[in-house]
Short mmCIF file of C-alpha atoms in Angstrom, two decimals:
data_model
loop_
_atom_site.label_atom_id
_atom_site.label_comp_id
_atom_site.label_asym_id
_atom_site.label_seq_id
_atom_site.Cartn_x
_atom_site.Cartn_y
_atom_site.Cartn_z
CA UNK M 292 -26.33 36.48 0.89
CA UNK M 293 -26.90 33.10 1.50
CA UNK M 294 -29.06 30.65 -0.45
CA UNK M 295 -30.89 27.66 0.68
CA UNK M 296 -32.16 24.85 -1.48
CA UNK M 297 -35.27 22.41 -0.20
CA UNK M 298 -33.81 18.74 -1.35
CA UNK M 299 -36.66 17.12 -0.71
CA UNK M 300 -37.75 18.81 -4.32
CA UNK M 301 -35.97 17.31 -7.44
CA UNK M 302 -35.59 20.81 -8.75
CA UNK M 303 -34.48 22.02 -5.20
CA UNK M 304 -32.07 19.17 -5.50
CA UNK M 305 -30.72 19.62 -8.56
CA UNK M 306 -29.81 23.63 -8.29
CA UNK M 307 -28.82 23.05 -4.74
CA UNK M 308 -26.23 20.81 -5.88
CA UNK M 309 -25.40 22.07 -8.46
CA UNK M 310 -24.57 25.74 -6.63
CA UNK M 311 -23.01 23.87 -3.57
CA UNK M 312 -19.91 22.42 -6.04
CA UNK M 313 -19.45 25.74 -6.97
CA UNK M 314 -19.73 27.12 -3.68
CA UNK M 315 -17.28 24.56 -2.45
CA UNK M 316 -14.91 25.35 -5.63
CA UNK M 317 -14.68 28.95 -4.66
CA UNK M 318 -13.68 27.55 -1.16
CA UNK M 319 -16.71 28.79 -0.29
CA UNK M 320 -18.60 26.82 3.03
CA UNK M 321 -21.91 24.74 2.70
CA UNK M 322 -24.53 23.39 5.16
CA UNK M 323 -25.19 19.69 4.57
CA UNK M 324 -27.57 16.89 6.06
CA UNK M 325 -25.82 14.40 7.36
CA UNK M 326 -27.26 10.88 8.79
CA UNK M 327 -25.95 12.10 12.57
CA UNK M 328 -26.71 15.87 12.53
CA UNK M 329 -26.68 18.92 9.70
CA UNK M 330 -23.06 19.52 9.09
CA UNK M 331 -20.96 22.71 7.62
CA UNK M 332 -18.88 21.29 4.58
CA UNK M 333 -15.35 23.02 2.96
CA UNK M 334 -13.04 21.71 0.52
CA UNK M 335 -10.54 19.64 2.86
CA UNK M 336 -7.49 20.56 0.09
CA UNK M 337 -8.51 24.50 0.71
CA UNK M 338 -6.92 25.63 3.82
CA UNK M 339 -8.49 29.12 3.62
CA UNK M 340 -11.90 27.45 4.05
CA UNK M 341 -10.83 25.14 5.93
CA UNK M 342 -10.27 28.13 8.08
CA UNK M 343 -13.55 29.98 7.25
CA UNK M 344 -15.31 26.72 8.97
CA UNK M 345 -13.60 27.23 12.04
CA UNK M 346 -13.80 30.92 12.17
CA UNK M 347 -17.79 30.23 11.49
CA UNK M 348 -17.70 28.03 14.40
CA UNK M 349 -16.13 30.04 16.81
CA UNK M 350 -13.15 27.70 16.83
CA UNK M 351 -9.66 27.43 16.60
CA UNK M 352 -6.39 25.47 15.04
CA UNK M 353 -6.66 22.83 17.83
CA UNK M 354 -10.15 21.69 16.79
CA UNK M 355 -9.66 20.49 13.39
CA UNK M 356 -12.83 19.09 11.73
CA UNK M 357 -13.16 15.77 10.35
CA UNK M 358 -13.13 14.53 6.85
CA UNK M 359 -16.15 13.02 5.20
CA UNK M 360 -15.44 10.43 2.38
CA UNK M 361 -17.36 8.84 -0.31
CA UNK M 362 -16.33 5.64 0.41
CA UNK M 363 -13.78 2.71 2.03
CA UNK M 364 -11.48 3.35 -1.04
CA UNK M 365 -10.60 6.87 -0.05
CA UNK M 366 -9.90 5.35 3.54
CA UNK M 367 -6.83 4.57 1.87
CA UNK M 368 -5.71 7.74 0.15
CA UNK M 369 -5.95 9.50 3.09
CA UNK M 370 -4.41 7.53 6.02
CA UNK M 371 -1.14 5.88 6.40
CA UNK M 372 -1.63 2.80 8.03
CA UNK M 373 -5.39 1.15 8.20
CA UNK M 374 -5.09 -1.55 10.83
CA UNK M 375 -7.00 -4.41 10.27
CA UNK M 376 -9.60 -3.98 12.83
CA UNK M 377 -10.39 -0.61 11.63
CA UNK M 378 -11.17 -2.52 8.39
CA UNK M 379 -13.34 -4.65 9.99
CA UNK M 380 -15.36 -1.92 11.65
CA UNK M 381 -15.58 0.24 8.41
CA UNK M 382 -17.42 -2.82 6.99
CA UNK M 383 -19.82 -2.93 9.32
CA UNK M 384 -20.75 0.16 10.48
CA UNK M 385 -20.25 2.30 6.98
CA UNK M 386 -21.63 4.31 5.96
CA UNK M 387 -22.50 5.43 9.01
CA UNK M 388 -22.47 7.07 12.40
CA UNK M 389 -18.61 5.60 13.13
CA UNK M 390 -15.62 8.28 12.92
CA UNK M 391 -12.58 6.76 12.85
CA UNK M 392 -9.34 8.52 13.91
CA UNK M 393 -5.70 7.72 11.69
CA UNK M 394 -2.50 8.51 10.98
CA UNK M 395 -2.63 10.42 7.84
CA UNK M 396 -0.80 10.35 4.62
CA UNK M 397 2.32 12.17 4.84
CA UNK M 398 2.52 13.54 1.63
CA UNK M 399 -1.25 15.17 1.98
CA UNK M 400 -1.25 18.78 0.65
CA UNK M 401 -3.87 20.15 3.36
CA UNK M 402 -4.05 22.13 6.39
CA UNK M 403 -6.89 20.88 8.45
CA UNK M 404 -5.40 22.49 12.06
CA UNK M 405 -3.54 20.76 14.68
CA UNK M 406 -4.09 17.38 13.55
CA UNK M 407 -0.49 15.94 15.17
CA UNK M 408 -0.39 13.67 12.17
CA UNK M 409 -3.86 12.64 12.33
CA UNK M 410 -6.90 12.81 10.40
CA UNK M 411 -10.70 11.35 11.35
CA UNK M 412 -12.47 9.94 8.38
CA UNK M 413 -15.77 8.98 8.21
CA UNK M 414 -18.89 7.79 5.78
CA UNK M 415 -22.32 9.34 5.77
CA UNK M 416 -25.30 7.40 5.27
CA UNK M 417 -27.11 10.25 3.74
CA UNK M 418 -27.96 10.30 0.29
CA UNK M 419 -27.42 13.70 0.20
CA UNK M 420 -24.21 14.36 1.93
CA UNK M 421 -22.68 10.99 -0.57
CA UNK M 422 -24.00 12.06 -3.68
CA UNK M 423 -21.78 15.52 -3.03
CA UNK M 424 -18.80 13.38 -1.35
CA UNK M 425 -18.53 11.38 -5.19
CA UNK M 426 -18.81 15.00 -7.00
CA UNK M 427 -16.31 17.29 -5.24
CA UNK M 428 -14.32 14.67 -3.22
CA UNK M 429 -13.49 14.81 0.53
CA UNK M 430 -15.13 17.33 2.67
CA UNK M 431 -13.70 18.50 6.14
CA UNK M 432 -17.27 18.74 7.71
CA UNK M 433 -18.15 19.83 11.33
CA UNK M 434 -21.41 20.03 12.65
CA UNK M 435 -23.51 22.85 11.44
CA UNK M 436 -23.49 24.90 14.92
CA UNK M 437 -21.64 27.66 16.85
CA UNK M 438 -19.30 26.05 19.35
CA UNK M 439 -21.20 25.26 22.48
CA UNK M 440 -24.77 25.27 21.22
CA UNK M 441 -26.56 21.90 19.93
CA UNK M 442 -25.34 20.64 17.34
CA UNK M 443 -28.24 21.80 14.39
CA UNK M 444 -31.03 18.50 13.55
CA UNK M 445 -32.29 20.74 11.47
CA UNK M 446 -31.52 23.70 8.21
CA UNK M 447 -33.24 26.46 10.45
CA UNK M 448 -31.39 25.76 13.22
CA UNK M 449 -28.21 25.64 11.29
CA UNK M 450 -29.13 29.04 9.56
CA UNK M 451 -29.78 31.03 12.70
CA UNK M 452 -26.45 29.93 14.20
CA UNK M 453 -24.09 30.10 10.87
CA UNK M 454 -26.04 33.06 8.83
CA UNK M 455 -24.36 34.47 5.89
CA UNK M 456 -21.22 32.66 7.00
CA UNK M 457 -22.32 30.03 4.85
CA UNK M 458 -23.30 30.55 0.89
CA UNK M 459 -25.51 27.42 0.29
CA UNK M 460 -27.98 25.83 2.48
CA UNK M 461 -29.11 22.29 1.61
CA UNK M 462 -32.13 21.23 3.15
CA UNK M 463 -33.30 17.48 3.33
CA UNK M 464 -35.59 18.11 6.56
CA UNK M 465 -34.93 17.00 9.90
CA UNK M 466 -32.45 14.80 10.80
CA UNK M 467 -34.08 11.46 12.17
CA UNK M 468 -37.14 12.25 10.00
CA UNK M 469 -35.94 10.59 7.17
CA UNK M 470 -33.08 8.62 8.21
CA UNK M 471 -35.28 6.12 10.36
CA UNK M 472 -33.78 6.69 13.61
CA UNK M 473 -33.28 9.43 16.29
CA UNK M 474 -29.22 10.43 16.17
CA UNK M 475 -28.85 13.72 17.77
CA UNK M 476 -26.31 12.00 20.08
CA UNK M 477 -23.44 12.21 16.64
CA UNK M 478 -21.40 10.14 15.44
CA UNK M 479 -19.40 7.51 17.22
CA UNK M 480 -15.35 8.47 17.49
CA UNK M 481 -12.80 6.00 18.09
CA UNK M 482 -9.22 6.60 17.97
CA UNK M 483 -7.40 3.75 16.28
CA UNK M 484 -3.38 5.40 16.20
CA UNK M 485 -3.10 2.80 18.87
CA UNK M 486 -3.56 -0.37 17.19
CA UNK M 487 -0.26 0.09 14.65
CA UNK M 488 1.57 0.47 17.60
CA UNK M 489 0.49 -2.75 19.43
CA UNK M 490 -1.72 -0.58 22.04
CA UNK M 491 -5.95 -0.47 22.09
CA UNK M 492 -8.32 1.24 20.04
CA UNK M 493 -9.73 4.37 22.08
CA UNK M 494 -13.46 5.12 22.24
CA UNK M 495 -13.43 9.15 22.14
CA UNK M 496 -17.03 9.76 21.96
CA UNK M 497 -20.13 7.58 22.89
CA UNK M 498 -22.33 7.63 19.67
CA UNK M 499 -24.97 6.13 17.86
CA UNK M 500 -22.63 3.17 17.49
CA UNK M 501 -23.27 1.76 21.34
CA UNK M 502 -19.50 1.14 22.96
CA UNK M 503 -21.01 -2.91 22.89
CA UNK M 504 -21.07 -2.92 18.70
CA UNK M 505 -17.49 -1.28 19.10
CA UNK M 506 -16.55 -4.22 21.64
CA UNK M 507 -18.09 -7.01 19.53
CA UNK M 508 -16.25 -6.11 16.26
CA UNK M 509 -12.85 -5.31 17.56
CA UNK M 510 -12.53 -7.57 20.65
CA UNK M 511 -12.64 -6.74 24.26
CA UNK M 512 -8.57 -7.35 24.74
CA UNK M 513 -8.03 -4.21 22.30
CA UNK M 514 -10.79 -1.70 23.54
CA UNK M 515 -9.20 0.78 25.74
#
């Protein structure tokens, strides 16, 4: 039976948290607010709920999720080779709604799907979703929704979709409500494999990061 927590309490807070570790040490999956959209959170070193998440989903291997971090520091610890325009855009637009897309470390015990090498990192600007990133480490998170409905802007939407597929709910209200803007549109993705190689970076989704901010940062020469 799932439980869901209202954040927006500091009680609520506190035993949501508190249960979601746990949850997430069990390998266990959680529903999290994000600053884009409400996502659903498993250990990214657990490959068995790594696997629960997609099965939740309705997905398979060839969808792997991405990995929220707590910060530029783990950018390194996770990917092989961080060009220096990737850099630049993690400075400006973390945390944030900007997904980046790397080679990852070699020598990285996970199983995150058919990656081909690859891993998409990203920092949340959500209180919320950070304060659990520093606790527990990185978290493959996809949003909070069965494949091919909206992604969830909200916990009840996220609940009806996921149900008991999920053990803790964390609720910090509607997405946009408290985050100051409207972002149901996700995150920004760019694929940056290209740079190390001498080729452009490769806008894979058009975000809340407009393809412009992407352009003015990087350069227009190495925008593919």
């Amino acid at each position: 039976m799932a439980s869901r927590y209202d954040c927006t309490d500091s009680d609520g807070l506190l035993t949501g948290m508190r249960l979601a570790r746990a949850a997430l040490g069990r390998g266990d999956l959680v529903v999290v607010p994000t600053d884009t959209v409400y996502g659903l959170a498993a250990d990214a070193f657990n490959a068995a709920a790594v696997q629960r998440l997609l099965d939740a989903k309705g997905r398979t291997r060839q969808s792997p999720p991405p990995v929220l971090i707590p910060g530029p520091p783990t950018l390194d610890a996770l990917a092989s080779d961080v060009p220096q325009q990737v850099r630049d855009l993690v400075a400006e637009f973390w945390p944030g709604g900007l997904t980046v897309i790397l080679r990852a470390q070699p020598s990285l015990d996970w199983d995150l799907g058919e990656t081909r090498g690859t891993v998409a990192l990203r920092m949340p600007d959500s209180r919320i979703a950070l304060e659990l990133l520093q606790e527990v480490g990185p978290l493959a998170v996809s949003s909070a929704n069965s494949t091919g409905d909206p992604a969830a802007m909200d916990v009840d939407a996220a609940e009806r979709m996921l149900g008991d597929s999920v053990a803790v709910y964390l609720d910090g209200g509607a997405i946009g409500e408290h985050e100051g803007f409207e972002a149901s549109t996700g995150s920004t993705i760019v694929d940056a494999t290209g740079l190390s190689d001498g080729g452009k970076l490769r806008i894979v989704r058009h975000g809340v990061i407009s393809d412009d901010e992407i352009t003015r940062v990087v350069g227009a020469d190495l925008v593919g």
